[in-house]
Amino acid sequence: MKKMLSLFFTVCLTGNVVFSQTPVFKNHAKAPLECNQCHACENPTYKNPCLTIFPDFRREGLSIMRPADDVEALVTIDTLANLYEPSIFKHKLHAEMSALSTGGCASCHHNNPPGDILACIECHKPGALRDDLTVIGLKGAYHGQCLNCHRDWSHDTDCIKCHVEKGDEPLAGGTNFTEMSQFTEPILPKVVYETDEDNPIVTFYHDAHSDIYGLQCVDCHKNETCGRCHDTMEKTADVEMEPHENCQSCHDCDTDNDKDCLKCHDTKEKPPFDHQTTGWVLSRYHNKLTCLDCHSGTRFSRLDKTCTACHKNWENGTFKHSVTGFIFDENHEDNDCVDCHLKRRYDQKPVCSECHDEITYPEKLPGKFIQKRTLQ
Amino acid sequence: MNQSRRNFIKTAGVIGAGIAGVKPDKVSAGPKNILSDDRMGVLVDTTVCIGCRRCEFACRGAHDIPNGEMKDYDDRSVFENMRRPDVDALTVVNQFENPENTARPIDVKVQCMHCDQPACVSACIVGAFSKQENGAVIWDTDKCIGCRYCMVACPFQVPAFEYEKAIQPRIMKCDFCFDRTKDGGIPACVEICPMEALTYGKRFELVKLARKKIEANPDRYINHIYGEHEVGGTSWMYLAARDFKELALPEHSDAPAPGASESIQHAIFKYFIPPISLFALLGGIMWMGKNKNGNELESGE
Ligand code: SF4
Ligand code: SF4
Ligand code: SF4
């Protein structure tokens, strides 16, 4: 009887122990995986997950990708809070930068199984005495992620860069978390290259490409290393980028054709591109657009200037004429577009002759201007 | 007097025999030692180490060697010269150029390898060295006579001698943090290593781990676990991306080094008087001389 009782208690206790081991990441048992794809033993526990060194999902490289602007801005790492002030990791900034290299999110969140993104600690446990030698500990995991890149360009391994000893002054950058979380890497405004050509100067308006032309950093910076921009020992300009290849991915040009060369090469700095030179002034609404909103492909050729070429739904009743800065009086409210804009040529002077004899625009108006005419 | 002189010679003989009798057991603890299957070791992954030298800092701290401030170890100019473990640095990190990626030089921590067949143990004629069950090769101050045979015998040039010290100079070498590891603790260097380039565990598990790492990352590692077989196997083992010769880890055959050292030792015994016996003899002669003087004085009185 006694034996039975103790057996009962053992079962209860063991049961408790087993059930209190909540799965490491939410619903991971529901992931399309077999337990033994990751765990080598039958009863993995939190402390000893007995992860096989390279489960199949790792080989397949399953990882989660998220757009860099949709991630946590700051991550506080305070595992060693007893010795150091917490390290504040600018997560979003790093996400943006890693999008420029081959890895993306996966360069740190390596081999994330299907489901939520896991924190390092879910697989990498604290402490140097580990039950499972095949999975590196938390300290090694953190430092491996940070130092492998940082020492490439800082050429040192100073702890102080991330760890401030308890009670010491915070590092430059302070503790203004809002400011820290909003920090973005400043974008180079203009780069002037000096080449060996007859017309040596190439002026590259870097900010225009990112702000106006609608390019993402990653459109040109596809395979960067951290050191390319951050190396303390090498000047950025010394690092060659494949210029023609990069430009040609958008600008059609024949490097054997002198006329094409002159599009970029000059004897002096070229002014930035002005859309007005094409005969179409960008103003009001249109200057908020990026090139690719209207132009497609790599040839930025002349577009059909008819409004409805783009604004397909501009018809009677759907178009609010007031956006042009002109409103109709009662008599003209219900007019058809083509009554005044012959053949829908909105870039040409409207006519009144369809209904009126001897009345011309703009001597007589079918309503009034509410503001200076700017629409184009 | 004759009697006492005869007694001395007898005693010297007994001491000699005693040494001869006691020593072989202790010394043979090396080559003939039954190595525990569960002995511990450390796997050093030189592809992970970043040369932060925190291990040097922690090692000194754990051995009462002045170790200054942690930030002193950020000084990377020390890498300009190759360093060896010494009396005030039981472990040192050396840096080698990495032709494949100049931004990431290769850093290699060196210390005693804690050989399974330790040459130092067989070379030590007084049994001051011993291979412990947990894998550590340690050294006993009280027994050492300062002959420095261990330094000659070690295939990795590890033991260092406190030449600067006039009184009781010691042999200094990494002791696998025996004070910590004997009770289940971990070596100080392993504990501090921020990269976990050092993995402490049972030697056989470390070998398995090293194999798995090589198998999973054939581009990262050369297919060689340094110390798995070198000089009969060592408790500390290394993984690397380049040939170990380039990293100043000497090329050794799988044959235990003590074979070589035994012959040194035998030669010494063949042609020379072992120092302890020599000291005993000299001491005895002095004692006899003193006695003789005393006798003379006595007789003079
Ligand atoms: S490395 Fe040298 S000192 Fe260390 S155990 Fe081996 S022989 Fe002895
Ligand atoms: S094991 Fe201990 S003695 Fe040996 S190098 Fe590491 S800290 Fe130093
Ligand atoms: S503490 Fe670790 S990473 Fe740093 S030098 Fe020593 S072994 Fe290398």
XYZ file of C-alpha atoms in Angstrom, chain A residues 52-54 84 125 127-131 133-141 143-145 147-149 151-153 155-160 231, chain B residues 47-52 54 70 74 76 101 103-105 107 184 186 190-196 199-202 205-206 209 212-213 216-217:
70
model
C 19.927 18.316 -32.067
C 22.795 20.371 -33.356
C 21.418 20.964 -36.813
C 26.271 46.279 -15.903
C 20.597 29.166 -22.171
C 25.574 29.765 -17.887
C 28.816 28.263 -19.131
C 28.103 24.837 -17.616
C 25.604 23.451 -20.062
C 23.818 20.155 -20.201
C 27.142 21.252 -25.336
C 25.929 21.403 -28.906
C 23.981 24.632 -28.447
C 26.103 27.585 -27.506
C 25.147 29.488 -24.337
C 23.348 32.822 -24.183
C 26.460 34.894 -23.585
C 28.219 33.393 -26.564
C 25.119 33.805 -28.699
C 28.420 38.303 -28.289
C 28.730 36.231 -31.425
C 25.973 38.268 -33.034
C 31.117 41.219 -32.087
C 31.497 39.322 -35.301
C 30.375 42.382 -37.242
C 35.061 44.060 -34.665
C 35.253 43.898 -38.447
C 35.083 47.630 -38.622
C 38.982 46.632 -35.022
C 38.643 46.365 -31.277
C 36.706 44.361 -28.749
C 36.043 46.990 -26.097
C 33.333 45.909 -23.683
C 32.517 49.523 -22.899
C 35.148 50.779 -41.090
C 37.157 30.440 -35.468
C 35.071 31.953 -32.684
C 37.749 33.528 -30.490
C 38.081 37.267 -31.026
C 41.269 37.855 -29.091
C 39.668 39.931 -26.361
C 39.547 38.293 -21.102
C 39.905 44.468 -17.365
C 41.841 45.848 -24.771
C 45.917 44.787 -28.992
C 39.547 37.837 -44.325
C 39.246 42.059 -40.948
C 39.067 38.895 -38.891
C 42.483 37.792 -37.769
C 43.278 34.381 -32.371
C 32.602 20.677 -10.251
C 34.547 25.536 -14.395
C 36.002 29.375 -19.775
C 33.692 31.191 -17.426
C 34.670 34.652 -18.611
C 35.024 34.016 -22.345
C 32.382 36.304 -23.888
C 32.309 34.404 -27.160
C 32.144 30.974 -25.581
C 33.633 24.828 -24.261
C 34.196 22.919 -21.036
C 32.888 19.407 -20.816
C 33.713 15.724 -20.769
C 31.664 14.647 -25.540
C 33.888 17.446 -26.734
C 30.884 18.009 -30.524
C 29.627 17.512 -35.442
C 30.827 21.059 -35.876
C 28.057 20.665 -40.248
C 30.455 23.421 -41.356
